[in-house]
């Protein structure tokens, strides 16, 4: 996959192989953790986070995943050669990627492993997850670098 | 926090000093959120200067957590909800 900035201030993704499309489709699937509820656990009961804030966060986080999934599916179905992340949807992409990385970290604890490369991981599923996480991190860094988020 | 593309500015600015305020907004470190992103979120949510936001971000990274704001509960909850929306580990604590 080739990634790079556009003259319009966005970011261009050019998937070149089947695996490139699959990893883009995995973003929403990897973002499976109930993040909104996990944040509620940081608050005391008096804040009524579950009743007031969690539903809003669920809607927001769900919209991020849905947007990315729809864009990638549509691009693949219509044989688009590239996907453009514009300023307008950079926050949605960044949020979906962040959800995916938070979910993977919650599942695999890569941050505590002190790994130098994916080859340090013996288990195939975890190694694959590590590589996806690394790709998501790269994409997030490029979004921050080339597109103004927040 | 992940140290990717993270600008590290040295600054003499201290953290919030209104110790008499009853509630504190605390951000906890995590291994996922990028340092640059955390700094941008702090700037956007609290309206701090880039230098102050960078200093608070570094405190979170180095100490594992940092108080980023002090004040009343209602306003603190509003800030925490914005930090949760940005997917940062934040909570509200009663100041001692």
Short mmCIF file of N, CA, C and O in Angstrom, two decimals, chain A residues 35 38-40 42-44 46-47 49 53 57 60-61 64 94-96 98-99 101-102 105 111 137 140-145 147-150, chain B residues 2 4-5 23 28 30-38 40-41 44 73 76-92:
data_model
loop_
_atom_site.label_atom_id
_atom_site.label_comp_id
_atom_site.label_asym_id
_atom_site.label_seq_id
_atom_site.Cartn_x
_atom_site.Cartn_y
_atom_site.Cartn_z
N UNK A 35 -15.56 0.72 24.18
CA UNK A 35 -14.74 1.80 24.72
C UNK A 35 -15.53 2.76 25.61
O UNK A 35 -15.06 3.19 26.66
N UNK A 38 -15.94 1.40 28.99
CA UNK A 38 -14.67 1.35 29.73
C UNK A 38 -14.34 2.73 30.30
O UNK A 38 -13.77 2.84 31.39
N UNK A 39 -14.70 3.77 29.59
CA UNK A 39 -14.48 5.12 30.12
C UNK A 39 -15.38 5.40 31.32
O UNK A 39 -14.98 6.09 32.26
N UNK A 40 -16.59 4.85 31.28
CA UNK A 40 -17.53 5.07 32.39
C UNK A 40 -16.98 4.52 33.70
O UNK A 40 -17.27 5.03 34.78
N UNK A 42 -14.15 4.82 34.80
CA UNK A 42 -13.23 5.79 35.39
C UNK A 42 -13.97 6.83 36.23
O UNK A 42 -13.35 7.62 36.93
N UNK A 43 -15.31 6.84 36.12
CA UNK A 43 -16.09 7.87 36.80
C UNK A 43 -16.88 7.26 37.96
O UNK A 43 -17.23 6.08 37.94
N UNK A 44 -17.19 8.10 38.97
CA UNK A 44 -18.00 7.59 40.08
C UNK A 44 -19.48 7.59 39.68
O UNK A 44 -19.88 8.16 38.67
N UNK A 46 -22.03 9.00 40.91
CA UNK A 46 -22.74 10.28 40.96
C UNK A 46 -22.72 11.00 39.61
O UNK A 46 -23.58 11.82 39.31
N UNK A 47 -21.71 10.69 38.81
CA UNK A 47 -21.59 11.36 37.52
C UNK A 47 -22.64 10.86 36.53
O UNK A 47 -22.89 11.51 35.52
N UNK A 49 -22.49 8.56 34.40
CA UNK A 49 -21.84 8.46 33.08
C UNK A 49 -22.56 7.46 32.18
O UNK A 49 -22.73 7.69 30.99
N UNK A 53 -23.49 10.04 29.39
CA UNK A 53 -22.37 10.21 28.45
C UNK A 53 -22.15 8.99 27.57
O UNK A 53 -21.89 9.13 26.37
N UNK A 57 -21.21 8.69 23.54
CA UNK A 57 -19.92 8.17 23.08
C UNK A 57 -20.11 6.97 22.16
O UNK A 57 -19.40 6.83 21.15
N UNK A 60 -21.01 8.25 18.79
CA UNK A 60 -19.85 8.88 18.15
C UNK A 60 -18.84 7.84 17.68
O UNK A 60 -18.38 7.89 16.52
N UNK A 61 -18.52 6.90 18.55
CA UNK A 61 -17.52 5.88 18.19
C UNK A 61 -18.07 4.96 17.08
O UNK A 61 -17.33 4.53 16.20
N UNK A 64 -17.72 6.60 13.70
CA UNK A 64 -16.34 6.55 13.18
C UNK A 64 -16.08 5.23 12.47
O UNK A 64 -15.57 5.20 11.34
N UNK A 94 -9.19 9.01 12.11
CA UNK A 94 -8.29 8.96 13.26
C UNK A 94 -8.96 8.25 14.44
O UNK A 94 -8.36 7.40 15.10
N UNK A 95 -10.23 8.59 14.68
CA UNK A 95 -10.95 7.98 15.80
C UNK A 95 -11.14 6.49 15.62
O UNK A 95 -10.98 5.72 16.58
N UNK A 96 -11.48 6.06 14.42
CA UNK A 96 -11.66 4.63 14.17
C UNK A 96 -10.34 3.88 14.34
O UNK A 96 -10.30 2.79 14.93
N UNK A 98 -7.88 4.82 16.19
CA UNK A 98 -7.55 4.83 17.62
C UNK A 98 -8.34 3.76 18.38
O UNK A 98 -7.80 3.07 19.26
N UNK A 99 -9.61 3.64 18.02
CA UNK A 99 -10.42 2.57 18.65
C UNK A 99 -9.82 1.20 18.38
O UNK A 99 -9.76 0.34 19.27
N UNK A 101 -6.70 0.47 17.72
CA UNK A 101 -5.44 0.28 18.46
C UNK A 101 -5.69 0.11 19.96
O UNK A 101 -5.02 -0.68 20.62
N UNK A 102 -6.67 0.83 20.50
CA UNK A 102 -7.01 0.65 21.92
C UNK A 102 -7.54 -0.76 22.17
O UNK A 102 -7.22 -1.40 23.18
N UNK A 105 -4.62 -3.21 21.92
CA UNK A 105 -3.78 -3.09 23.11
C UNK A 105 -4.44 -3.76 24.31
O UNK A 105 -3.78 -4.46 25.09
N UNK A 111 2.06 -2.91 24.29
CA UNK A 111 2.84 -1.84 24.92
C UNK A 111 3.76 -2.34 26.01
O UNK A 111 4.82 -1.75 26.26
N UNK A 137 -0.99 2.67 13.37
CA UNK A 137 -0.16 3.72 13.99
C UNK A 137 0.47 4.61 12.93
O UNK A 137 0.48 5.84 13.05
N UNK A 140 -2.22 6.82 11.45
CA UNK A 140 -2.57 7.90 12.39
C UNK A 140 -1.51 9.00 12.37
O UNK A 140 -1.83 10.20 12.38
N UNK A 141 -0.25 8.59 12.37
CA UNK A 141 0.85 9.56 12.38
C UNK A 141 0.81 10.43 11.13
O UNK A 141 1.05 11.64 11.20
N UNK A 142 0.50 9.81 9.99
CA UNK A 142 0.41 10.58 8.74
C UNK A 142 -0.79 11.52 8.75
O UNK A 142 -0.71 12.65 8.24
N UNK A 143 -1.89 11.08 9.34
CA UNK A 143 -3.06 11.96 9.44
C UNK A 143 -2.71 13.18 10.29
O UNK A 143 -3.03 14.32 9.95
N UNK A 144 -2.02 12.94 11.41
CA UNK A 144 -1.62 14.06 12.27
C UNK A 144 -0.64 14.99 11.55
O UNK A 144 -0.67 16.20 11.72
N UNK A 145 0.23 14.38 10.75
CA UNK A 145 1.28 15.17 10.10
C UNK A 145 0.75 15.99 8.93
O UNK A 145 1.13 17.14 8.74
N UNK A 147 -2.76 16.20 7.86
CA UNK A 147 -4.12 16.74 7.95
C UNK A 147 -4.32 17.26 9.35
O UNK A 147 -3.97 16.59 10.32
N UNK A 148 -4.90 18.39 9.45
CA UNK A 148 -5.12 18.96 10.78
C UNK A 148 -6.26 18.23 11.46
O UNK A 148 -7.40 18.32 11.03
N UNK A 149 -5.97 17.53 12.54
CA UNK A 149 -7.00 16.87 13.34
C UNK A 149 -7.13 17.67 14.63
O UNK A 149 -6.15 17.90 15.32
N UNK A 150 -8.34 18.05 14.96
CA UNK A 150 -8.62 18.85 16.16
C UNK A 150 -7.92 20.19 16.08
O UNK A 150 -7.09 20.53 16.88
N UNK B 2 2.42 6.85 22.90
CA UNK B 2 3.38 6.56 21.86
C UNK B 2 4.10 7.84 21.45
O UNK B 2 3.47 8.86 21.19
N UNK B 4 5.45 9.20 18.84
CA UNK B 4 5.60 9.34 17.40
C UNK B 4 5.32 10.78 17.01
O UNK B 4 4.28 11.34 17.36
N UNK B 5 6.27 11.38 16.31
CA UNK B 5 6.11 12.76 15.86
C UNK B 5 5.76 13.69 17.02
O UNK B 5 4.96 14.60 16.88
N UNK B 23 -12.37 20.06 42.65
CA UNK B 23 -12.32 18.91 41.74
C UNK B 23 -11.17 19.06 40.74
O UNK B 23 -10.87 20.16 40.30
N UNK B 28 -4.75 10.06 32.47
CA UNK B 28 -3.84 8.95 32.72
C UNK B 28 -3.09 8.58 31.43
O UNK B 28 -3.64 8.68 30.33
N UNK B 30 -1.43 6.20 28.65
CA UNK B 30 -1.77 4.90 28.04
C UNK B 30 -0.78 4.65 26.92
O UNK B 30 -0.16 5.59 26.42
N UNK B 31 -0.60 3.40 26.51
CA UNK B 31 0.43 3.10 25.51
C UNK B 31 -0.03 3.32 24.08
O UNK B 31 0.71 2.97 23.15
N UNK B 32 -1.22 3.84 23.87
CA UNK B 32 -1.78 3.93 22.52
C UNK B 32 -1.79 5.37 21.99
O UNK B 32 -1.30 5.63 20.89
N UNK B 33 -2.36 6.28 22.75
CA UNK B 33 -2.54 7.63 22.22
C UNK B 33 -1.20 8.32 21.98
O UNK B 33 -0.31 8.31 22.84
N UNK B 34 -1.07 8.93 20.81
CA UNK B 34 0.18 9.59 20.42
C UNK B 34 0.36 10.88 21.20
O UNK B 34 -0.59 11.60 21.48
N UNK B 35 1.61 11.15 21.55
CA UNK B 35 1.91 12.32 22.36
C UNK B 35 1.45 13.61 21.67
O UNK B 35 0.90 14.51 22.31
N UNK B 36 1.69 13.70 20.39
CA UNK B 36 1.27 14.88 19.63
C UNK B 36 -0.26 15.04 19.69
O UNK B 36 -0.77 16.16 19.85
N UNK B 37 -0.96 13.93 19.60
CA UNK B 37 -2.43 13.96 19.64
C UNK B 37 -2.91 14.43 21.01
O UNK B 37 -3.82 15.27 21.11
N UNK B 38 -2.32 13.88 22.08
CA UNK B 38 -2.72 14.25 23.43
C UNK B 38 -2.53 15.75 23.64
O UNK B 38 -3.41 16.44 24.19
N UNK B 40 -2.54 18.08 21.37
CA UNK B 40 -3.54 18.81 20.59
C UNK B 40 -4.91 18.79 21.28
O UNK B 40 -5.64 19.78 21.28
N UNK B 41 -5.25 17.64 21.86
CA UNK B 41 -6.55 17.52 22.53
C UNK B 41 -6.59 18.45 23.75
O UNK B 41 -7.59 19.15 23.98
N UNK B 44 -7.13 21.93 22.59
CA UNK B 44 -8.50 22.18 22.09
C UNK B 44 -9.52 22.22 23.22
O UNK B 44 -10.37 23.11 23.26
N UNK B 73 -17.31 20.74 39.97
CA UNK B 73 -17.61 19.40 39.44
C UNK B 73 -18.29 19.44 38.06
O UNK B 73 -17.93 18.68 37.17
N UNK B 76 -15.96 20.27 35.39
CA UNK B 76 -14.99 19.17 35.26
C UNK B 76 -15.58 17.99 34.50
O UNK B 76 -14.91 17.38 33.66
N UNK B 77 -16.84 17.67 34.76
CA UNK B 77 -17.49 16.57 34.03
C UNK B 77 -17.58 16.87 32.54
O UNK B 77 -17.43 15.99 31.71
N UNK B 78 -17.84 18.14 32.23
CA UNK B 78 -17.91 18.52 30.82
C UNK B 78 -16.55 18.28 30.14
O UNK B 78 -16.48 17.73 29.04
N UNK B 79 -15.49 18.66 30.83
CA UNK B 79 -14.15 18.48 30.25
C UNK B 79 -13.82 16.98 30.11
O UNK B 79 -13.27 16.55 29.10
N UNK B 80 -14.16 16.19 31.14
CA UNK B 80 -13.86 14.76 31.06
C UNK B 80 -14.62 14.11 29.90
O UNK B 80 -14.08 13.27 29.18
N UNK B 81 -15.88 14.52 29.71
CA UNK B 81 -16.64 13.94 28.60
C UNK B 81 -15.99 14.26 27.26
O UNK B 81 -15.97 13.44 26.34
N UNK B 82 -15.42 15.45 27.14
CA UNK B 82 -14.71 15.82 25.90
C UNK B 82 -13.43 15.01 25.74
O UNK B 82 -13.06 14.62 24.63
N UNK B 83 -12.76 14.76 26.86
CA UNK B 83 -11.52 13.95 26.80
C UNK B 83 -11.86 12.49 26.46
O UNK B 83 -11.14 11.84 25.70
N UNK B 84 -12.96 11.99 27.00
CA UNK B 84 -13.40 10.62 26.64
C UNK B 84 -13.79 10.56 25.16
O UNK B 84 -13.52 9.57 24.48
N UNK B 85 -14.42 11.61 24.69
CA UNK B 85 -14.78 11.66 23.28
C UNK B 85 -13.53 11.58 22.40
O UNK B 85 -13.55 11.01 21.31
N UNK B 86 -12.43 12.15 22.91
CA UNK B 86 -11.15 12.09 22.19
C UNK B 86 -10.40 10.79 22.50
O UNK B 86 -9.26 10.62 22.06
N UNK B 87 -11.03 9.91 23.27
CA UNK B 87 -10.49 8.58 23.61
C UNK B 87 -9.26 8.65 24.51
O UNK B 87 -8.37 7.81 24.43
N UNK B 88 -9.22 9.65 25.38
CA UNK B 88 -8.16 9.72 26.39
C UNK B 88 -8.69 9.18 27.71
O UNK B 88 -9.87 9.33 28.03
N UNK B 89 -7.81 8.54 28.47
CA UNK B 89 -8.16 8.00 29.78
C UNK B 89 -8.19 9.16 30.77
O UNK B 89 -7.14 9.60 31.24
N UNK B 90 -9.39 9.64 31.08
CA UNK B 90 -9.50 10.79 31.98
C UNK B 90 -10.53 10.50 33.05
O UNK B 90 -11.46 9.72 32.85
N UNK B 91 -10.33 11.12 34.20
CA UNK B 91 -11.30 10.97 35.28
C UNK B 91 -11.35 12.25 36.11
O UNK B 91 -10.47 13.11 36.01
N UNK B 92 -12.39 12.31 36.94
CA UNK B 92 -12.58 13.46 37.82
C UNK B 92 -12.27 13.01 39.24
O UNK B 92 -12.78 11.99 39.69
#
